[in-house]
mmCIF file of C-alpha atoms and ligand atoms in Angstrom:
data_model
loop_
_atom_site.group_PDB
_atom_site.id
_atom_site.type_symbol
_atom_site.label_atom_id
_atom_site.label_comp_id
_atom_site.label_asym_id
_atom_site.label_seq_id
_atom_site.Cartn_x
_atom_site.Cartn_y
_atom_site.Cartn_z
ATOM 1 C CA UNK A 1167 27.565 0.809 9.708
ATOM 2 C CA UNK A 1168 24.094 1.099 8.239
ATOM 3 C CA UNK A 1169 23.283 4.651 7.271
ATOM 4 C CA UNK A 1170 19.939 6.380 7.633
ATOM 5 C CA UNK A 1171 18.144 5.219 4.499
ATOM 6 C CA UNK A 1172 19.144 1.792 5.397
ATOM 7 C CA UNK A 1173 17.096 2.644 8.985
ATOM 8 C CA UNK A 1174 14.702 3.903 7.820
ATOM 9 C CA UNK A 1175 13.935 1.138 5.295
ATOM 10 C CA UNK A 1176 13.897 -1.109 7.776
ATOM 11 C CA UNK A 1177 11.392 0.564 9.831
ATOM 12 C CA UNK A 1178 8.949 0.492 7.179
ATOM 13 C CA UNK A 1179 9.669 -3.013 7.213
ATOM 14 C CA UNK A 1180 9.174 -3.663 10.654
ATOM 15 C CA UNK A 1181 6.246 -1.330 10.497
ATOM 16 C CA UNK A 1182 3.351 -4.209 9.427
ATOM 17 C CA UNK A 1183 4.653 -6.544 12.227
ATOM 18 C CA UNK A 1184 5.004 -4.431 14.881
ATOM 19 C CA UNK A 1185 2.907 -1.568 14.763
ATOM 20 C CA UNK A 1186 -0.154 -2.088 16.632
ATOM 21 C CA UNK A 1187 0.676 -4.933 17.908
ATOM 22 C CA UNK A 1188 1.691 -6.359 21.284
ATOM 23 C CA UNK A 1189 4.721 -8.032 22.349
ATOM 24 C CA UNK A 1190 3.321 -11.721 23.391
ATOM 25 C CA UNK A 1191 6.888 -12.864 24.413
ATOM 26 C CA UNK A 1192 10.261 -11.757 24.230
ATOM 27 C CA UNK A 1193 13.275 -14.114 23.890
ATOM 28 C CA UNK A 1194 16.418 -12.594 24.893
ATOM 29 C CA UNK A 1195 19.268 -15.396 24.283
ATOM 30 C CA UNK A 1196 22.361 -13.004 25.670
ATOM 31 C CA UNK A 1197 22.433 -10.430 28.891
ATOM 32 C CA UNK A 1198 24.340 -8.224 26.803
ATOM 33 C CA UNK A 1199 24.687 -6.718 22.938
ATOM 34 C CA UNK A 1200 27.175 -3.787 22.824
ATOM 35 C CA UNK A 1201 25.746 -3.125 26.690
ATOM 36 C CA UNK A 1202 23.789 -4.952 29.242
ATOM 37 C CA UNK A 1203 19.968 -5.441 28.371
ATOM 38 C CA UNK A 1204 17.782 -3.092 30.878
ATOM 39 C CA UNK A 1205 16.804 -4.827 33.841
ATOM 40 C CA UNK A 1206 13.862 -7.122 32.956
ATOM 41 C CA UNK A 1207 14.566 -6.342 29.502
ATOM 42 C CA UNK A 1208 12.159 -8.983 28.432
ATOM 43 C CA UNK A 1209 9.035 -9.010 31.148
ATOM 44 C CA UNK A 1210 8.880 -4.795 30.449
ATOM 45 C CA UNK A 1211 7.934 -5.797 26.727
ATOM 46 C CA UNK A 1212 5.676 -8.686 27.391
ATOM 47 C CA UNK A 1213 2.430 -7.756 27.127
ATOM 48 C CA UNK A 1214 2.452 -3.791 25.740
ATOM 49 C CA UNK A 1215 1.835 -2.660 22.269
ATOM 50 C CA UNK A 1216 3.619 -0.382 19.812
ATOM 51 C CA UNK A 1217 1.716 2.414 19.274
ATOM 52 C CA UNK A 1218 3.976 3.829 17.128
ATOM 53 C CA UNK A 1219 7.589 2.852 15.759
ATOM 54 C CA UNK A 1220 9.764 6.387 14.407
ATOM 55 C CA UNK A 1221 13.204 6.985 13.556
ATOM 56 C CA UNK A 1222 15.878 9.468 15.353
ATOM 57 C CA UNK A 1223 18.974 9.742 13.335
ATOM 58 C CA UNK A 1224 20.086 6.035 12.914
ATOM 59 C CA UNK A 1225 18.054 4.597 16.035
ATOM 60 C CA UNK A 1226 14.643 3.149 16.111
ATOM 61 C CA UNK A 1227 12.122 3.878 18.269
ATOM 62 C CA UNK A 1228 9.488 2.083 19.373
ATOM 63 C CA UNK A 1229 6.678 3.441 21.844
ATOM 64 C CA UNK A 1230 4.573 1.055 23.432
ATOM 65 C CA UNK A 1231 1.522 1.867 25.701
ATOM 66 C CA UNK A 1232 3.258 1.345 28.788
ATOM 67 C CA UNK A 1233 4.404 4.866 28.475
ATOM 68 C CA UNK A 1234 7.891 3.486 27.758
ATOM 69 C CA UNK A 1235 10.207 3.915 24.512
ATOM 70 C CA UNK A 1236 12.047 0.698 23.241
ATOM 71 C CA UNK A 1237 15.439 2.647 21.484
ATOM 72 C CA UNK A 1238 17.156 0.308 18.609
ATOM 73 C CA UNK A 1239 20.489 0.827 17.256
ATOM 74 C CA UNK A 1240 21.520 -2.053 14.364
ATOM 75 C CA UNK A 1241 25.354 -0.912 15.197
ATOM 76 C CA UNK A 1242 27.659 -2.109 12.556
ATOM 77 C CA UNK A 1243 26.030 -5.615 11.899
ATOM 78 C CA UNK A 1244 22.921 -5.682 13.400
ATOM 79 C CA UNK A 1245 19.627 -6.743 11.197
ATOM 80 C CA UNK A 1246 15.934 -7.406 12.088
ATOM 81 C CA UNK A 1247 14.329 -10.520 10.608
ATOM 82 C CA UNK A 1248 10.873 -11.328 10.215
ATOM 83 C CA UNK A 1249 9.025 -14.917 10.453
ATOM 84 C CA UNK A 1250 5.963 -15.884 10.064
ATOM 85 C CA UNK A 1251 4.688 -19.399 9.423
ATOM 86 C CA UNK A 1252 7.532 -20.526 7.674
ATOM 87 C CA UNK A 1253 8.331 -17.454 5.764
ATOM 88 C CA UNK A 1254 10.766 -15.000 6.229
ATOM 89 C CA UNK A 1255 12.276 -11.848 5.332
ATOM 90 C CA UNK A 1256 14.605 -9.134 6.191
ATOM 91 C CA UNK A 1257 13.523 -5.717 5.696
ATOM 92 C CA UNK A 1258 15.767 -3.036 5.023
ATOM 93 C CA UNK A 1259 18.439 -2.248 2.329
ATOM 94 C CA UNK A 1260 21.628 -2.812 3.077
ATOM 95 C CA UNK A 1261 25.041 -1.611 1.610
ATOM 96 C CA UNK A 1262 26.616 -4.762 2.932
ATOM 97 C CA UNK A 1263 25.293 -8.304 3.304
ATOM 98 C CA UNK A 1264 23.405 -8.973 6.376
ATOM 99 C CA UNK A 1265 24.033 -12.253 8.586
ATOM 100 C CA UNK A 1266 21.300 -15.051 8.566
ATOM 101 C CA UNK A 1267 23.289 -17.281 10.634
ATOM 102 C CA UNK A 1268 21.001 -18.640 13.478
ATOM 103 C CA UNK A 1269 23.552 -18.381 15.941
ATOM 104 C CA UNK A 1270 23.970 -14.538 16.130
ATOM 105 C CA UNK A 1271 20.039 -14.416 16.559
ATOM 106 C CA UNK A 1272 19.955 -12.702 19.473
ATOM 107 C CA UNK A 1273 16.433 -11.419 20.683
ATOM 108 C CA UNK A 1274 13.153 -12.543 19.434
ATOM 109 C CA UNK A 1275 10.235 -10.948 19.662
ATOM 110 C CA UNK A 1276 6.984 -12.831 19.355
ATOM 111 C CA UNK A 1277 3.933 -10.270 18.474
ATOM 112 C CA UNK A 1278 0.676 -10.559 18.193
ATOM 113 C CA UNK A 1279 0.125 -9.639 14.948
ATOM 114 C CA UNK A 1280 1.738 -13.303 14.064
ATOM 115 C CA UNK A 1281 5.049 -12.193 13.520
ATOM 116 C CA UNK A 1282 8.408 -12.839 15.309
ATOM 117 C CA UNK A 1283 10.766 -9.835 14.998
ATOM 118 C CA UNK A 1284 14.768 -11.723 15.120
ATOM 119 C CA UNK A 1285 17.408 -9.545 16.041
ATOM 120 C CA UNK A 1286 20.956 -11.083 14.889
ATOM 121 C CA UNK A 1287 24.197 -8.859 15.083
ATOM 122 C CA UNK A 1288 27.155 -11.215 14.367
ATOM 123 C CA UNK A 1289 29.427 -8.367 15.805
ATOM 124 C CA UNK A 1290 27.115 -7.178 18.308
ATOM 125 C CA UNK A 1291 27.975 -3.392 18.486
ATOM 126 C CA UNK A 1292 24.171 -3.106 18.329
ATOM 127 C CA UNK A 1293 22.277 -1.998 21.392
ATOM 128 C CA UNK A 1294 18.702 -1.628 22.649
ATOM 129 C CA UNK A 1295 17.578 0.213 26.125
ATOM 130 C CA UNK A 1296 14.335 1.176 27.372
ATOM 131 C CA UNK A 1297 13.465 5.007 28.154
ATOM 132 C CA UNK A 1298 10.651 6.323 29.890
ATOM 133 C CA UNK A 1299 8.286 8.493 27.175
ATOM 134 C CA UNK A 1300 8.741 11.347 29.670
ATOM 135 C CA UNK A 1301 12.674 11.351 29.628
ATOM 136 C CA UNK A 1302 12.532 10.811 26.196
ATOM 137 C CA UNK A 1303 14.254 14.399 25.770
ATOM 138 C CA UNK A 1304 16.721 14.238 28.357
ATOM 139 C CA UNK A 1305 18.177 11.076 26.660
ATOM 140 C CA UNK A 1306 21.926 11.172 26.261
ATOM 141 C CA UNK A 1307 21.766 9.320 23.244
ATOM 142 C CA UNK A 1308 19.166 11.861 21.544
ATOM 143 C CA UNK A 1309 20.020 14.689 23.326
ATOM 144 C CA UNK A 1310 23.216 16.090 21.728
ATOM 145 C CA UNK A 1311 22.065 15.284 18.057
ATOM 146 C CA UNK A 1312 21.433 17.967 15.341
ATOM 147 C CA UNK A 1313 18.125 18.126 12.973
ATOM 148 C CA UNK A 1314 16.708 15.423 11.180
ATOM 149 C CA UNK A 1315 18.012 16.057 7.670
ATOM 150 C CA UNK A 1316 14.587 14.935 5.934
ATOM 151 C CA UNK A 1317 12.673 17.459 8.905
ATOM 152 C CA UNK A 1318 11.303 20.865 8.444
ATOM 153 C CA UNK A 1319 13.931 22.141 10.699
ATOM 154 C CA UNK A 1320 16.358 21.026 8.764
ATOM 155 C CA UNK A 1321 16.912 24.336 5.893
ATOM 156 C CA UNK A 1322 19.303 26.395 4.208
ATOM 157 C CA UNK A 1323 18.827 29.408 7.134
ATOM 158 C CA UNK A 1324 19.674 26.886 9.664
ATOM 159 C CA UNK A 1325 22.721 24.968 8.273
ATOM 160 C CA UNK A 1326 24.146 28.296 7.552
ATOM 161 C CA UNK A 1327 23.950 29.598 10.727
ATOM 162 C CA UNK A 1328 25.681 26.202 12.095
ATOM 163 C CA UNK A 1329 28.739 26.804 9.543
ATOM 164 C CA UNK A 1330 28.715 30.267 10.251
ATOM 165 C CA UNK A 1331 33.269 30.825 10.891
ATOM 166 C CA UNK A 1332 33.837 27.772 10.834
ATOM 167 C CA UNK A 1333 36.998 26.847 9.981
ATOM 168 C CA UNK A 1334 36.417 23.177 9.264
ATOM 169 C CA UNK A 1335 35.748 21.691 6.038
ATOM 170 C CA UNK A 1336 32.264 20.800 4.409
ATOM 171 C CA UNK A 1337 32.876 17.297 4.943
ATOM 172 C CA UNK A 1338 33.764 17.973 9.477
ATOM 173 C CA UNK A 1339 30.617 19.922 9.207
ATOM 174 C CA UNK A 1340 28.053 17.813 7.572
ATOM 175 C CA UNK A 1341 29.827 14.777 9.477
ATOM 176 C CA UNK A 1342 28.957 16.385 12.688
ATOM 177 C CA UNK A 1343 26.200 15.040 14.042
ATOM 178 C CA UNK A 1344 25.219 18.209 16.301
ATOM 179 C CA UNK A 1345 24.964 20.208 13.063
ATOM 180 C CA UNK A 1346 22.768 17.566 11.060
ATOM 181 C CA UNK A 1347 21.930 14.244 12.514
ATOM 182 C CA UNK A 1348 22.361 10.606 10.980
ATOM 183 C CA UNK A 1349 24.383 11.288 7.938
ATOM 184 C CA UNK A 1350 27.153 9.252 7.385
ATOM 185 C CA UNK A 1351 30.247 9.033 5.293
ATOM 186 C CA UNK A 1352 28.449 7.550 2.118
ATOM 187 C CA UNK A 1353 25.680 10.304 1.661
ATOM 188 C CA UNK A 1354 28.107 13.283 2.914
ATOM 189 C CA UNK A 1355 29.852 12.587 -0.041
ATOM 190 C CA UNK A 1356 27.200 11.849 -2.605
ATOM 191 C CA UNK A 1357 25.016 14.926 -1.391
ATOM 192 C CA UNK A 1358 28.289 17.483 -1.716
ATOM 193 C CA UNK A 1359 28.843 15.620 -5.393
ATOM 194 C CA UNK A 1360 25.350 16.668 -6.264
ATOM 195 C CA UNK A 1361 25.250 20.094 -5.064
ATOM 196 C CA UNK A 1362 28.905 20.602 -7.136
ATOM 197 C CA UNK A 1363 30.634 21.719 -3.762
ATOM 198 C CA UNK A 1364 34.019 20.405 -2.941
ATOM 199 C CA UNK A 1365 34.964 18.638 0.437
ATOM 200 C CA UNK A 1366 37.436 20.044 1.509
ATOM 201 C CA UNK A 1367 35.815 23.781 0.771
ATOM 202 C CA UNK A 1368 35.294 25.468 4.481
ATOM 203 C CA UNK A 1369 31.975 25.265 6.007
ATOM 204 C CA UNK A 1370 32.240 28.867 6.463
ATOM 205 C CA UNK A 1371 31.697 29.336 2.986
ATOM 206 C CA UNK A 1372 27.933 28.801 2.905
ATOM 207 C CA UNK A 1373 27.049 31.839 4.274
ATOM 208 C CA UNK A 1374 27.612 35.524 4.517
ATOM 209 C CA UNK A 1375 29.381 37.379 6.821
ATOM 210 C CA UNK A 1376 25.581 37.462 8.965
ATOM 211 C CA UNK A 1377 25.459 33.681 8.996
ATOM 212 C CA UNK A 1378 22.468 34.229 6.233
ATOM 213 C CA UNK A 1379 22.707 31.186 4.094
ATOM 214 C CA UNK A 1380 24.211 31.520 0.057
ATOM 215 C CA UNK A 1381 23.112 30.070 -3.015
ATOM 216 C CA UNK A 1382 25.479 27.153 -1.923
ATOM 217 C CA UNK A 1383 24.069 26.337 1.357
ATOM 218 C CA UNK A 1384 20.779 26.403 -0.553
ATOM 219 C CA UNK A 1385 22.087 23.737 -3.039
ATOM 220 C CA UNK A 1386 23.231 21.312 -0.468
ATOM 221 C CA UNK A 1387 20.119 21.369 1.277
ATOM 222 C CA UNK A 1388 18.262 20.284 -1.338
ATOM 223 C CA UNK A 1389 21.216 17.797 -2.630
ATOM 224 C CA UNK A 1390 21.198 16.259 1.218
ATOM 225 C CA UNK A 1391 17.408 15.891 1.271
ATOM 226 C CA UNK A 1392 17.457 14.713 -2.804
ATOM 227 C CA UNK A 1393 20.300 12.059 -2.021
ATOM 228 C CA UNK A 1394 18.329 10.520 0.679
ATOM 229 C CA UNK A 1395 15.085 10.217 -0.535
ATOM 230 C CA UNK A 1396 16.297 8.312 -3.384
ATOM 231 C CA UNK A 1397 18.248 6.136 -1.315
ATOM 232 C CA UNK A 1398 15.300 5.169 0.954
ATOM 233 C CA UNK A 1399 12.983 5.270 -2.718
ATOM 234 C CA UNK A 1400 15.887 2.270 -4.197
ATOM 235 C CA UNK A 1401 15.695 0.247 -0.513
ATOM 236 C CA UNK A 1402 11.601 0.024 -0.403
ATOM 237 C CA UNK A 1403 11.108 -0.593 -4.108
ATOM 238 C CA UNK A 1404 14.139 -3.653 -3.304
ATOM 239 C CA UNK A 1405 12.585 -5.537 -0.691
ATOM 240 C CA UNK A 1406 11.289 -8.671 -3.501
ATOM 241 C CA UNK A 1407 15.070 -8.423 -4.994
ATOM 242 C CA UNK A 1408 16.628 -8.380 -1.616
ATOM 243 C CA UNK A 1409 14.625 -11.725 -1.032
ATOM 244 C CA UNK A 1410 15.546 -13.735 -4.127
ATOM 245 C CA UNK A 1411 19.645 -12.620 -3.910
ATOM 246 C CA UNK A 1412 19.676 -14.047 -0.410
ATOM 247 C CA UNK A 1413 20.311 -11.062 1.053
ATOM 248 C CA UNK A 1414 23.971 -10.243 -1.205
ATOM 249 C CA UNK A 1415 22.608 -7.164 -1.830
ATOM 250 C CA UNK A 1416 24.901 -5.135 -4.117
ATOM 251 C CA UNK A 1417 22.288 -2.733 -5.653
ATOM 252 C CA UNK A 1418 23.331 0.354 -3.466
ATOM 253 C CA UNK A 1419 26.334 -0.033 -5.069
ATOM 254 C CA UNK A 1420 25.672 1.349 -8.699
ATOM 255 C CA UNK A 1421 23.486 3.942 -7.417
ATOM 256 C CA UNK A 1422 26.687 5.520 -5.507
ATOM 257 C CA UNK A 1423 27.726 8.868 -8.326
ATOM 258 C CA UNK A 1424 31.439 9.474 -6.103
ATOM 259 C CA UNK A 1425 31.116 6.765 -3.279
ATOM 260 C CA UNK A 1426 33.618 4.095 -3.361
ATOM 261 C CA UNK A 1427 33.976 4.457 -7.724
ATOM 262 C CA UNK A 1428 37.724 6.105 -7.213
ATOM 263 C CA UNK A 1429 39.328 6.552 -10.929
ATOM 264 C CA UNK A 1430 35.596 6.119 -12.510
ATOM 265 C CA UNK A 1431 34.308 9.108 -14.593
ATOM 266 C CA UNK A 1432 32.179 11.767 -13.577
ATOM 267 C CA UNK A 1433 28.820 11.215 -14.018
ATOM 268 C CA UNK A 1434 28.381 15.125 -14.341
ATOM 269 C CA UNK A 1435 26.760 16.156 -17.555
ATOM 270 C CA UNK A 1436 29.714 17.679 -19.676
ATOM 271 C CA UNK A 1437 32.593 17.003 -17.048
ATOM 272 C CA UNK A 1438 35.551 15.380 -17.867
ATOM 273 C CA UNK A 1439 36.904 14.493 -14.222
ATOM 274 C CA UNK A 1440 37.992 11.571 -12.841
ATOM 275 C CA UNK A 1441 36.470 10.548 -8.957
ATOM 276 C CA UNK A 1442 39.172 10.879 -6.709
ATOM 277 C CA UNK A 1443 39.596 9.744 -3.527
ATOM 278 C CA UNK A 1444 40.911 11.926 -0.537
ATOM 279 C CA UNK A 1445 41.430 10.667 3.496
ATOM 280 C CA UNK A 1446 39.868 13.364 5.990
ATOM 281 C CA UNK A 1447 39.532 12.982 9.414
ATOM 282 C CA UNK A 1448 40.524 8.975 8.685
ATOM 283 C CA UNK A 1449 37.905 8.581 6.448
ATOM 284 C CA UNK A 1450 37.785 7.839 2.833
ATOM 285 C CA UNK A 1451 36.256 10.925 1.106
ATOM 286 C CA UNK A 1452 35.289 10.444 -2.803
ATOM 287 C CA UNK A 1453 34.334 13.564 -4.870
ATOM 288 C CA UNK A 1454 35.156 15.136 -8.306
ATOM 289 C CA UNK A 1455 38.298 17.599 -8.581
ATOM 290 C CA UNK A 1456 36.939 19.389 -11.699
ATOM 291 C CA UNK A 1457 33.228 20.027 -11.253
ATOM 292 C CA UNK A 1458 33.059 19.894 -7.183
ATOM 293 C CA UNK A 1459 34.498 23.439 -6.003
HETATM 294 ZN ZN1 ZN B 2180 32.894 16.194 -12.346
#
């Protein structure tokens, strides 16, 4: 499952193709992804622009000046290609390889600015749908999720106030995607190994008895926020590499300080632990027993 950074790298990719610039045609090769296609999935692009392409959480968004909203979701194996007179490339930075295999390309999109936009998703648990601007809000996809972690609403006060007697550990609550939206299992537990906090410490424990947040909630704020902007920093600056490995990208990888380096030392400055790796709530958790309390 690509994680935010990975998103949002790619929609700085797609960003020079499609920004601006109008759909000409749209190639859909399947009815369905992980759902149907809207109704007239393709003829509702054809001819509108993107005025603007953002991010929610881990879906794209793309508004075009139809007064419509094109949502994108990569799923687990979903990836956006670009093409252009020969040339290609596939923006974005991906913990695992993405598929270049013609046959899983999907949707095409043919802009104006000379690019064509390739969706392929091998697996297909990727998913686009078309939302009016106006219902934008009422979305049941957007409507349930939490803060964008790199947004201004996103602060110590307020993720105190969401842990506030809970009973759940730090890992449930910064998992939950009502209290902070789009973090996943890799930079839950690379943010708490920053900000020295254990996983399995109760959420609870980042605030006072008044919900006001403690020096702790204070520290994973700015570990959450740290984590994540050099994640996104190591995808944009990868984009040649990414190119020349054909696309075995690895480089995440030996960025990770806790994920997926069980038995490795702590990178800590003066600890002596050893990463471990836990199971909670079915998912792999990595941390450090000695300096993460
Ligand atoms: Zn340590």
């Amino acid at each position: 499952m690509p994680e935010l950074p990975e998103v949002e790298t790619v929609r700085r990719g797609l960003e020079p193709a499609m920004q601006g610039a109008r759909f000409s045609k749209v190639e859909a090769r399947r009815k369905n992804l992980r759902f149907p296609l809207p109704r007239n999935f393709a003829a509702r692009l054809q001819g509108s622009a993107v005025t603007g392409l953002g991010r929610r959480a881990k879906y794209l968004l793309a508004d075009l000046s139809s007064g419509e909203v094109l949502l994108m979701h990569l799923g687990m194996s979903g990836s956006f290609r670009l093409a252009k007179q020969g040339k290609g490339e596939t923006p974005g930075a991906f913990h695992h390889a993405r598929s270049k295999d013609e046959k899983h390309d999907h949707l095409l999109f043919h802009m104006s600015s000379g690019w064509t936009v390739i969706f392929n998703d091998p697996r297909r648990f990727g998913f686009m749908k078309i939302v009016p601007r106006a219902e934008l809000a009422r979305e049941p996809l957007l409507r349930a999720l939490g803060p964008e972690p790199l947004g201004n609403e996103f602060d110590a006060a307020m993720l105190a106030a969401a842990c506030r007697g809970k009973t759940a550990n730090l890992k449930a609550a910064l998992s939950d995607q009502k209290i902070v939206a789009g973090l996943g299992n890799i930079y839950v537990c690379e943010a708490l190994f920053r900000a020295h906090l254990s996983p399995k410490r109760r959420a609870a424990t980042i605030a006072d008895k008044g919900g006001k947040p403690n020096a702790r909630a204070v520290a994973l704020v700015a570990a959450i926020r740290e984590v994540l902007h050099d994640a996104i920093a190591a995808g944009g600056s990868s984009l040649r590499d990414h190119r020349q490995t054909n696309g075995e990208l690895g480089y995440f990888q030996h960025r990770f300080r806790v994920y997926d380096r069980e038995g490795g030392r702590c990178t800590t400055l003066g600890c002596r632990g050893k990463i471990r790796r836990i199971v909670q709530a079915g998912r792999s958790t990595f941390y450090c027993p000695v300096c993460q309390r």
